[in-house]
Amino acid sequence: MDTVTARMRLEHMLAQLDRSIAILRRDALTGWDRSPADAGAVLTDADRSLAMLEAAGEQRRTVLAALRRLDEGVYGRCADCGHAVPEGRLEARPEAARCVQCQSRRERRR
Ligand SMILES: [Zn+2]
């Protein structure tokens, strides 16, 4: 994937994430504001929104990091082993910072 396409897709992802973060943030806030009568259900909703908000924020950081790698001219290289990340992987996940091997090694370590 050429860097122009990659940047376009990443910026598109960023715009979408910003939109869902705005919606989730609003949902989380209205959840907390509602009457204490149904606080139980509302808290669960707000908790879910907060969890999704956290995941979206995490993804947003990943996309921003990928855009930074584009700026630095190292986009498409694995952040761990330095080898080229396969084209198919970047097609599926343009924000991927690592090749499949390094990514799964990293996830196993958690
Ligand atoms: Zn690697």
Short mmCIF file of C-alpha atoms and ligand atoms in Angstrom, two decimals:
data_model
loop_
_atom_site.label_atom_id
_atom_site.label_comp_id
_atom_site.label_asym_id
_atom_site.label_seq_id
_atom_site.Cartn_x
_atom_site.Cartn_y
_atom_site.Cartn_z
CA MET A 1 0.00 0.00 0.00
CA ASP A 2 1.45 3.39 -0.92
CA THR A 3 1.80 6.03 1.75
CA VAL A 4 -0.82 8.33 0.20
CA THR A 5 -3.48 5.61 0.46
CA ALA A 6 -2.29 4.67 3.94
CA ARG A 7 -2.53 8.27 5.15
CA MET A 8 -5.98 8.66 3.62
CA ARG A 9 -7.26 5.52 5.30
CA LEU A 10 -5.69 6.41 8.65
CA GLU A 11 -7.13 9.92 8.58
CA HIS A 12 -10.52 8.49 7.74
CA MET A 13 -10.25 6.09 10.70
CA LEU A 14 -9.24 8.97 12.94
CA ALA A 15 -12.28 11.02 11.90
CA GLN A 16 -14.59 8.07 12.57
CA LEU A 17 -13.00 7.43 15.95
CA ASP A 18 -13.36 11.08 16.91
CA ARG A 19 -17.04 10.86 16.03
CA SER A 20 -17.69 7.71 18.06
CA ILE A 21 -15.66 9.08 20.97
CA ALA A 22 -17.86 12.20 21.00
CA ILE A 23 -21.02 10.05 21.02
CA LEU A 24 -19.71 7.66 23.68
CA ARG A 25 -18.60 10.52 25.86
CA ARG A 26 -22.06 12.05 25.65
CA ASP A 27 -23.69 8.68 26.45
CA ALA A 28 -21.42 8.18 29.44
CA LEU A 29 -22.21 11.65 30.75
CA THR A 30 -26.00 11.42 30.34
CA GLY A 31 -25.81 8.01 32.05
CA TRP A 32 -24.32 9.58 35.16
CA ASP A 33 -26.82 12.46 35.15
CA ARG A 34 -30.03 10.43 35.23
CA SER A 35 -32.23 9.96 38.32
CA PRO A 36 -30.91 7.69 41.07
CA ALA A 37 -34.08 5.51 40.81
CA ASP A 38 -32.72 3.47 37.92
CA ALA A 39 -29.11 4.09 38.87
CA GLY A 40 -28.30 0.39 38.66
CA ALA A 41 -29.19 0.04 34.99
CA VAL A 42 -27.80 3.45 34.13
CA LEU A 43 -24.50 2.70 35.79
CA THR A 44 -24.18 -0.46 33.72
CA ASP A 45 -24.82 1.55 30.55
CA ALA A 46 -22.39 4.23 31.58
CA ASP A 47 -19.81 1.59 32.45
CA ARG A 48 -20.22 0.03 29.03
CA SER A 49 -19.85 3.42 27.36
CA LEU A 50 -16.74 4.09 29.42
CA ALA A 51 -15.23 0.73 28.46
CA MET A 52 -15.94 1.42 24.78
CA LEU A 53 -14.60 4.92 25.20
CA GLU A 54 -11.39 3.49 26.56
CA ALA A 55 -11.08 1.04 23.65
CA ALA A 56 -11.76 3.80 21.12
CA GLY A 57 -9.17 6.02 22.80
CA GLU A 58 -6.65 3.22 22.64
CA GLN A 59 -7.33 2.68 18.93
CA ARG A 60 -7.10 6.41 18.34
CA ARG A 61 -3.60 6.41 19.86
CA THR A 62 -2.64 3.50 17.60
CA VAL A 63 -3.87 5.36 14.49
CA LEU A 64 -2.04 8.54 15.55
CA ALA A 65 1.14 6.53 16.05
CA ALA A 66 0.78 5.08 12.53
CA LEU A 67 0.37 8.60 11.10
CA ARG A 68 3.52 9.62 12.97
CA ARG A 69 5.38 6.67 11.43
CA LEU A 70 4.22 7.89 8.01
CA ASP A 71 5.68 11.32 8.79
CA GLU A 72 8.93 9.75 9.92
CA GLY A 73 9.12 7.58 6.81
CA VAL A 74 9.16 4.31 8.76
CA TYR A 75 5.56 3.33 8.05
CA GLY A 76 5.15 -0.34 7.05
CA ARG A 77 8.18 -1.46 9.05
CA CYS A 78 7.66 -3.63 12.10
CA ALA A 79 8.34 -1.58 15.26
CA ASP A 80 10.00 -4.58 16.92
CA CYS A 81 11.99 -6.55 14.32
CA GLY A 82 12.28 -3.87 11.61
CA HIS A 83 11.12 -6.15 8.82
CA ALA A 84 8.48 -5.02 6.36
CA VAL A 85 4.93 -5.63 7.57
CA PRO A 86 3.20 -7.73 4.86
CA GLU A 87 1.01 -5.80 2.46
CA GLY A 88 -2.08 -7.90 3.25
CA ARG A 89 -1.78 -7.08 6.94
CA LEU A 90 -1.55 -3.35 6.26
CA GLU A 91 -4.56 -3.61 3.96
CA ALA A 92 -6.59 -5.18 6.76
CA ARG A 93 -5.17 -3.02 9.54
CA PRO A 94 -3.45 0.12 8.21
CA GLU A 95 -2.65 1.12 11.81
CA ALA A 96 -0.65 -2.08 12.50
CA ALA A 97 2.74 -1.26 14.00
CA ARG A 98 4.12 -4.79 14.00
CA CYS A 99 4.29 -7.90 11.87
CA VAL A 100 2.00 -10.76 12.93
CA GLN A 101 4.80 -12.64 14.69
CA CYS A 102 5.93 -9.71 16.84
CA GLN A 103 2.34 -8.70 17.60
CA SER A 104 1.33 -12.15 18.82
CA ARG A 105 4.55 -12.45 20.84
CA ARG A 106 3.67 -9.12 22.46
CA GLU A 107 0.08 -10.18 23.18
CA ARG A 108 1.19 -13.45 24.73
CA ARG A 109 3.43 -11.55 27.11
CA ARG A 110 0.47 -9.64 28.59
ZN ZN B 1 8.24 -7.98 13.59
#
